[in-house]
mmCIF file of C-alpha atoms and ligand atoms in Angstrom:
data_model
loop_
_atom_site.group_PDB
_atom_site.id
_atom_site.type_symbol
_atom_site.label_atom_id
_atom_site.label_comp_id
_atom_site.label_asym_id
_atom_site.label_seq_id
_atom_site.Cartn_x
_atom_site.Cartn_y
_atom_site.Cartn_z
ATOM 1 C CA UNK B 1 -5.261 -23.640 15.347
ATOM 2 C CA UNK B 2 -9.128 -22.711 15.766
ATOM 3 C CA UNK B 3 -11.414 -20.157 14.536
ATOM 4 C CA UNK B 4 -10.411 -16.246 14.751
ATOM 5 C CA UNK B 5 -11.695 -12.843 13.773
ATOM 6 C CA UNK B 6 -10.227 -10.298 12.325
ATOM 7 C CA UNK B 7 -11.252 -7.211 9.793
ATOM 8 C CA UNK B 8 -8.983 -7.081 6.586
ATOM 9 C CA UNK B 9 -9.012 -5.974 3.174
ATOM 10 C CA UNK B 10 -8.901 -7.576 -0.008
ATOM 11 C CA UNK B 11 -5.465 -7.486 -1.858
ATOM 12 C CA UNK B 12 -5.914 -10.099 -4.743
ATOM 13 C CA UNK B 13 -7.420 -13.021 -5.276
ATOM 14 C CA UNK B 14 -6.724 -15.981 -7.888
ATOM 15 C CA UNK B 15 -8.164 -19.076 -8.812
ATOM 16 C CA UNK B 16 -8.229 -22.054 -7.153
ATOM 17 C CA UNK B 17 -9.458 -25.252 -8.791
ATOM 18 C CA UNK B 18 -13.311 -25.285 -10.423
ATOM 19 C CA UNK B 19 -15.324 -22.339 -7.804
ATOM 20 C CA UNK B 20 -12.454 -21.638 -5.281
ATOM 21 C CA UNK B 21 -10.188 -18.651 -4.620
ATOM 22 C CA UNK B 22 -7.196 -18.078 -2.804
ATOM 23 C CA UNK B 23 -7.728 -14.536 -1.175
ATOM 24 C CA UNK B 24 -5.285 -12.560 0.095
ATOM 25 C CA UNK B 25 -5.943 -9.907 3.059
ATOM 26 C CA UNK B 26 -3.871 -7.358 5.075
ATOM 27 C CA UNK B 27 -5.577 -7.649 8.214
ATOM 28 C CA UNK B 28 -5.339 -5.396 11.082
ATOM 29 C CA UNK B 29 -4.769 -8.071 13.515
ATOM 30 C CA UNK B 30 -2.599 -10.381 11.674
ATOM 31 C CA UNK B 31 -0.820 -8.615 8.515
ATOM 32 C CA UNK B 32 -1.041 -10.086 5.345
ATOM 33 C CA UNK B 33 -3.105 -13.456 5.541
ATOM 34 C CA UNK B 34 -3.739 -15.872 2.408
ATOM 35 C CA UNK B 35 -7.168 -18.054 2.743
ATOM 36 C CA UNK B 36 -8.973 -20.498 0.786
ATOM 37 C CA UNK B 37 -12.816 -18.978 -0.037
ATOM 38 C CA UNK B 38 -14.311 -21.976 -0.865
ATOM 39 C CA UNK B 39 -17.342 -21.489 -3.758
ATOM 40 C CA UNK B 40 -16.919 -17.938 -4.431
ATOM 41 C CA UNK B 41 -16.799 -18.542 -8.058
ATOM 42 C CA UNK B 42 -20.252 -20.280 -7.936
ATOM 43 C CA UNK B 43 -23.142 -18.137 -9.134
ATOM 44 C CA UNK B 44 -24.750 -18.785 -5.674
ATOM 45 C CA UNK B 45 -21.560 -18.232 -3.366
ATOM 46 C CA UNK B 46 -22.518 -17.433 0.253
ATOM 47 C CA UNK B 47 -19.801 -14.533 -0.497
ATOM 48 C CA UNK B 48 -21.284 -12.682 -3.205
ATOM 49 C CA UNK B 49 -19.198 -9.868 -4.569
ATOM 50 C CA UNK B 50 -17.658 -9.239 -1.051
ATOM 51 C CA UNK B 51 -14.201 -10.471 -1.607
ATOM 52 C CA UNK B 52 -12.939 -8.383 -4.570
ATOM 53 C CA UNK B 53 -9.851 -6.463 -4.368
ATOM 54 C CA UNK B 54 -10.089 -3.270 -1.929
ATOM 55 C CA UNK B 55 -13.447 -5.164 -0.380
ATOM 56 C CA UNK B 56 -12.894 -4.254 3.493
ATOM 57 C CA UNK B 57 -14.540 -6.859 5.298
ATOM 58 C CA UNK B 58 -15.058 -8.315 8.987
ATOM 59 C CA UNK B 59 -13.922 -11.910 8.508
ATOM 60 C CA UNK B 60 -14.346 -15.087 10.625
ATOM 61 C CA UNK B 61 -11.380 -17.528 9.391
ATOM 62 C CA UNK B 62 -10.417 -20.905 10.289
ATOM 63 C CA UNK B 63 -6.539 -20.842 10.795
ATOM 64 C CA UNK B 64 -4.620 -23.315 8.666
ATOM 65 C CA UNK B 65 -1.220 -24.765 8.415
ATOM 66 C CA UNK B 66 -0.329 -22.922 5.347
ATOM 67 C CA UNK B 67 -3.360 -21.198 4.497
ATOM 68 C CA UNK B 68 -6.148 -20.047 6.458
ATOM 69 C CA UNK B 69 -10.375 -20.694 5.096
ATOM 70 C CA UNK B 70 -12.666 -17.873 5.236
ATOM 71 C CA UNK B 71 -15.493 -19.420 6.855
ATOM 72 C CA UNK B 72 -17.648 -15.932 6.921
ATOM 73 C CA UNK B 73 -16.960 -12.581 4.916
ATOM 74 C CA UNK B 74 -19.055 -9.179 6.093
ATOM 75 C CA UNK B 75 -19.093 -6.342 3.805
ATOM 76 C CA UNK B 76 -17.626 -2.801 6.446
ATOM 77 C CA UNK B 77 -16.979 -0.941 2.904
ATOM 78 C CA UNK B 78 -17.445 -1.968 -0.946
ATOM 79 C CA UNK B 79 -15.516 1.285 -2.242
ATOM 80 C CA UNK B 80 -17.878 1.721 -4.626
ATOM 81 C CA UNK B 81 -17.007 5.021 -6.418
ATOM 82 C CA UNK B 82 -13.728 3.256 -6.398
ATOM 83 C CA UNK B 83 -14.470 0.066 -8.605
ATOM 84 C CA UNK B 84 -16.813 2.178 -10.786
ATOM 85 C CA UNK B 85 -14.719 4.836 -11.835
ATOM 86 C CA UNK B 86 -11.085 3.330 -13.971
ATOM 87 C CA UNK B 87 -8.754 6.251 -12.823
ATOM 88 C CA UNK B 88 -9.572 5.316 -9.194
ATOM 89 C CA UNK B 89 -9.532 1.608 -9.551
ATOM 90 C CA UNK B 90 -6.081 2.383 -11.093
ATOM 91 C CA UNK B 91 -5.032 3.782 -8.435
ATOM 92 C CA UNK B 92 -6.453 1.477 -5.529
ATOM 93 C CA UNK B 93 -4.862 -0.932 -7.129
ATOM 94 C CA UNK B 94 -1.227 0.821 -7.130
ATOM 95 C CA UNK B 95 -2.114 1.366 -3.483
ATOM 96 C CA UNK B 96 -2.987 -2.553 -2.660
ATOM 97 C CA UNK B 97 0.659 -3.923 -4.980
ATOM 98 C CA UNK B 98 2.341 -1.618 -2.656
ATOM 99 C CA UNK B 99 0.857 -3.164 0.717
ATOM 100 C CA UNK B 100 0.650 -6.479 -0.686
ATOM 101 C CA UNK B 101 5.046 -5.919 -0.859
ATOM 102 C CA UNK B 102 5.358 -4.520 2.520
ATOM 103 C CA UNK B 103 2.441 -6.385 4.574
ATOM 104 C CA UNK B 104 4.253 -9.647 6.099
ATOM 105 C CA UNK B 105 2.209 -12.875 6.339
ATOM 106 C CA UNK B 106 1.030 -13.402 9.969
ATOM 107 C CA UNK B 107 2.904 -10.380 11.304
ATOM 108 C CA UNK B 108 0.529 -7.691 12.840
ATOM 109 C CA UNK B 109 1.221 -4.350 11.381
ATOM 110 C CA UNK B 110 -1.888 -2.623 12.374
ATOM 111 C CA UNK B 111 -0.615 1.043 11.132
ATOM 112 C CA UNK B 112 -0.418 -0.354 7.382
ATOM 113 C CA UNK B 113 -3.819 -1.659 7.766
ATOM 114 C CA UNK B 114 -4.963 1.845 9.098
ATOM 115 C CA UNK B 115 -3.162 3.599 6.460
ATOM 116 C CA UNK B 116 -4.876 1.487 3.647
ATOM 117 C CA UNK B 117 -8.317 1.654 5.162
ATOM 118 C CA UNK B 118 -8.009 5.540 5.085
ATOM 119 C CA UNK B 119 -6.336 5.900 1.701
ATOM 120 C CA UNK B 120 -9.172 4.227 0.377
ATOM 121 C CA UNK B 121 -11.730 6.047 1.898
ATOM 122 C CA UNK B 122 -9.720 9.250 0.560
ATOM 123 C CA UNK B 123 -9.900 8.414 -2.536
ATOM 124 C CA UNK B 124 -13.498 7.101 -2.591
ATOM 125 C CA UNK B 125 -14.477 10.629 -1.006
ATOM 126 C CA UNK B 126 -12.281 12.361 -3.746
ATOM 127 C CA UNK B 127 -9.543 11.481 -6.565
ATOM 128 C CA UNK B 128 -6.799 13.090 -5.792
ATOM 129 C CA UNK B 129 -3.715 13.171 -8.449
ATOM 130 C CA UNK B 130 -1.357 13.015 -5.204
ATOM 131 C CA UNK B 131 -3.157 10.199 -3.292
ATOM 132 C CA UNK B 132 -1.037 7.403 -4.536
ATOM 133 C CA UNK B 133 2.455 9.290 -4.169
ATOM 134 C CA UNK B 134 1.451 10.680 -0.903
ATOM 135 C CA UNK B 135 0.718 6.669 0.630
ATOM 136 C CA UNK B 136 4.024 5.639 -0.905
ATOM 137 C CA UNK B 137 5.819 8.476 0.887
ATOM 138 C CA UNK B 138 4.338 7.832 4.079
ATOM 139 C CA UNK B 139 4.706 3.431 3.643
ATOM 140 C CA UNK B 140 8.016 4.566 3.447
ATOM 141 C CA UNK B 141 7.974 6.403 6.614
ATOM 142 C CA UNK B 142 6.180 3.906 8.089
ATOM 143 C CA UNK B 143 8.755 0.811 6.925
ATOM 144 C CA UNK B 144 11.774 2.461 8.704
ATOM 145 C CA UNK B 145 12.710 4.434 5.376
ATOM 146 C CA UNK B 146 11.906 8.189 5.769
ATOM 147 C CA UNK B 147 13.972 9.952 3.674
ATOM 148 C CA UNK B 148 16.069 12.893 4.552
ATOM 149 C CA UNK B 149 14.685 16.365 3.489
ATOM 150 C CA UNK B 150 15.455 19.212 5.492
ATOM 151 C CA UNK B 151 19.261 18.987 4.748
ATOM 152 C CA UNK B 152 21.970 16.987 2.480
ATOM 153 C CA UNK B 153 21.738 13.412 3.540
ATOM 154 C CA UNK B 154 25.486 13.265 2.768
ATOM 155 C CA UNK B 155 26.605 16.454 4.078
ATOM 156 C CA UNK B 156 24.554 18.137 5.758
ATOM 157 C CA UNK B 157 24.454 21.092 4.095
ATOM 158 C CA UNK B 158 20.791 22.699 4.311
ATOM 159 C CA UNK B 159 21.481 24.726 1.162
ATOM 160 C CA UNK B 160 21.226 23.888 -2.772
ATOM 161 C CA UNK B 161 19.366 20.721 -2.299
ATOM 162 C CA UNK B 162 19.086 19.654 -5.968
ATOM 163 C CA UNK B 163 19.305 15.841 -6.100
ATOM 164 C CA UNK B 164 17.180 12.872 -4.379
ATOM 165 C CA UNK B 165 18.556 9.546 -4.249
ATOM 166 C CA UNK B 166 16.855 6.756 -1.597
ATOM 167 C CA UNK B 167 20.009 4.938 -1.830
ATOM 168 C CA UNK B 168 21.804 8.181 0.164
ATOM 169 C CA UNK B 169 18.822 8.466 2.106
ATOM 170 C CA UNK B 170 17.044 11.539 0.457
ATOM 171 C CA UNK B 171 17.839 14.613 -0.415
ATOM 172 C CA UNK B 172 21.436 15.801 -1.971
ATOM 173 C CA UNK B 173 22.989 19.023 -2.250
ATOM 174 C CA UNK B 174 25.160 20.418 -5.948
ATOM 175 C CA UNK B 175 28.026 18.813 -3.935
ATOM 176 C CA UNK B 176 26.857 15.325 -3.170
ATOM 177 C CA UNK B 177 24.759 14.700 -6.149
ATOM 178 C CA UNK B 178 23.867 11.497 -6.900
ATOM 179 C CA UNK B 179 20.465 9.647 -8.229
ATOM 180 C CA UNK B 180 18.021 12.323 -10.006
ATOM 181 C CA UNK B 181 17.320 15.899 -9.865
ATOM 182 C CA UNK B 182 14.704 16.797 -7.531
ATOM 183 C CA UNK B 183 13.349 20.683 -8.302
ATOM 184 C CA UNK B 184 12.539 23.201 -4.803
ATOM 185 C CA UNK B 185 8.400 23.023 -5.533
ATOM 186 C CA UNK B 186 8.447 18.770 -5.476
ATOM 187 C CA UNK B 187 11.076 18.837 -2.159
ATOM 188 C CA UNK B 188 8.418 21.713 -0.760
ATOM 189 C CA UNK B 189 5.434 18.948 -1.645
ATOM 190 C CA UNK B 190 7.113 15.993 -0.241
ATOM 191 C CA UNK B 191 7.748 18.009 2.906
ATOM 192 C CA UNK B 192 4.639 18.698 3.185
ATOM 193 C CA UNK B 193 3.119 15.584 2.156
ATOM 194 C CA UNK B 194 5.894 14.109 5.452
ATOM 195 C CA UNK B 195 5.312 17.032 7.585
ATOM 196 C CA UNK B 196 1.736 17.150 8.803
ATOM 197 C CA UNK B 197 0.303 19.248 5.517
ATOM 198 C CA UNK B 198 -0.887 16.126 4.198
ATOM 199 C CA UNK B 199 -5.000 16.701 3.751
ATOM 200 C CA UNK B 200 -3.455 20.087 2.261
ATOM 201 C CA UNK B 201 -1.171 18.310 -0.117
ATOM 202 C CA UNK B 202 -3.909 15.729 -1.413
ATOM 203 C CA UNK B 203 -6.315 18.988 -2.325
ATOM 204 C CA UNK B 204 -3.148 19.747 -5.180
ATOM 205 C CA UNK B 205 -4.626 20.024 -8.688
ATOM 206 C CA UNK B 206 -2.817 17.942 -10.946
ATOM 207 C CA UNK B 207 1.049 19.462 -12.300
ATOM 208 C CA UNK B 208 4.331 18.994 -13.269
ATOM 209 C CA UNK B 209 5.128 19.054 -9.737
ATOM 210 C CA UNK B 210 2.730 16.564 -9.107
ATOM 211 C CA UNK B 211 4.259 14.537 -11.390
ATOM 212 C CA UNK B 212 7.647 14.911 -10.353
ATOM 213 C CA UNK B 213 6.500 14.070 -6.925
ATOM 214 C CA UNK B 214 4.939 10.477 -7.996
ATOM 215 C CA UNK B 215 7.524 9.569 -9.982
ATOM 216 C CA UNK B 216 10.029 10.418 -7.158
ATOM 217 C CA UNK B 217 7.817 8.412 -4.928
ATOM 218 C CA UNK B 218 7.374 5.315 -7.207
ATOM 219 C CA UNK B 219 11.366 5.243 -7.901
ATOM 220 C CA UNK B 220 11.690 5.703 -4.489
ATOM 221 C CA UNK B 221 9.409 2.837 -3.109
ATOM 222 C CA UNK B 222 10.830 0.769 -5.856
ATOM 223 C CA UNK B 223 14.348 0.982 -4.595
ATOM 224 C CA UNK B 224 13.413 0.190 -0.455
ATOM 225 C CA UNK B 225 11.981 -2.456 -1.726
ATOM 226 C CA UNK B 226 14.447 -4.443 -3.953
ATOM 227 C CA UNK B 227 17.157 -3.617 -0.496
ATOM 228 C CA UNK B 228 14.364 -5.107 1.681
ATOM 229 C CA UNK B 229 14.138 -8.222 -0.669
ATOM 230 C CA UNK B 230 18.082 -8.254 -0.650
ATOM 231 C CA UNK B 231 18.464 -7.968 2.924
ATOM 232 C CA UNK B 232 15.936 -10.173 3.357
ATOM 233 C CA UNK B 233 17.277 -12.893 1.353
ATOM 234 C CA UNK B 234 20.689 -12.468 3.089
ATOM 235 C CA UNK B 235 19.161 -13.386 6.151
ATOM 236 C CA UNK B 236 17.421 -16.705 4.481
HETATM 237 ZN ZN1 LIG W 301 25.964 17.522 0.438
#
């Protein structure tokens, strides 16, 4: 136990007694950390407005037995054009439940934090109807869970892909059908959202396709993560 340093960013933070919050980071060096920021509620805090949710930060913590206390907060990024516009905030916050699920407590996942850190500077440079779909697709990816899309994850079968269901893995032909309908424009997106075309994908106007492909990806994220929480609980 001892003093560290790490950079993180702010997931969500609740109350703790009169002027105290419990703040909870994904940092890069540690994953998902919970800490005690003692007087941030207080009018004169020595933390300001720094630990908010999406506030990336350079911290200096003092490691605890259960939770850690931030002893010094520096602001790296505010995301400013994301906490003052309500669409974006919106969807920052989507993007922060969805790490705050994966992100394990004191289990490095520096990738996540990297993803995060850039989807949030995406969308602070631009609001992009696919941004949120397009980071669930890839935390997927990233979790061990990239679906199947070139060919029938039952089959085979590389023609008359028509269904998606996460339970089979991704993508279904006529034959194999199972979950919901998927049409050819949202499997072209989410291959190219998975494939490298992502900058490309993000510059999409907003559509029925778009649509399709963020609902897909919700559903999608939804369903890895009640198995995780199964299999997980299996194991306990
Ligand atoms: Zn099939």
């Amino acid at each position: 136990m001892g003093l560290y340093r790490d950079t993180g960013v702010v997931l969500r933070t609740i109350r703790l007694g009169e002027a105290d919050r419990i703040v909870t980071f994904v940092t890069e060096g540690r994953g998902k950390v919970r800490a005690v920021a003692k007087g941030v509620r207080k009018t004169k805090s020595k933390f300001g407005g720094r630990l908010e949710p999406t506030s990336h930060v350079r911290l200096l913590l003092y490691e605890g037995r259960e939770l850690d206390i931030v002893t010094q907060a520096d602001t790296i990024d505010h995301f400013r054009t994301i906490r003052e516009d309500l669409d974006r905030l919106g969807r920052a916050t989507s993007l922060l439940e969805a790490v705050d699920q994966v992100a394990q407590e004191r289990e490095a996942n520096p990738r996540l934090y990297q993803m995060l850190v850039g989807a949030l500077r995406a969308l602070a440079a631009r609001d992009s109807p696919l941004l949120v779909a397009a980071f669930f697709w890839k935390l997927l990816a990233l979790d061990g869970a990239e679906p199947v899309l070139l060919r029938c994850a039952a089959c085979g079968s590389f023609s008359d892909l028509v269904a998606f269901d996460m339970v089979e893995g991704g993508v279904l032909c006529r034959g194999c059908r199972r979950g919901g309908p998927i049409s050819p424009e949202a499997l072209a997106l989410v291959r190219r959202i998975l494939g490298g075309g992502l900058t490309d994908a993000l510059a999409e106007p907003a559509s029925p396709v778009t649509h399709e492909v963020e609902t897909l990806a919700t559903r999608s994220l939804e369903t890895h993560l009640e198995r995780r929480l199964r299999s997980l609980r299996l194991l306990g």
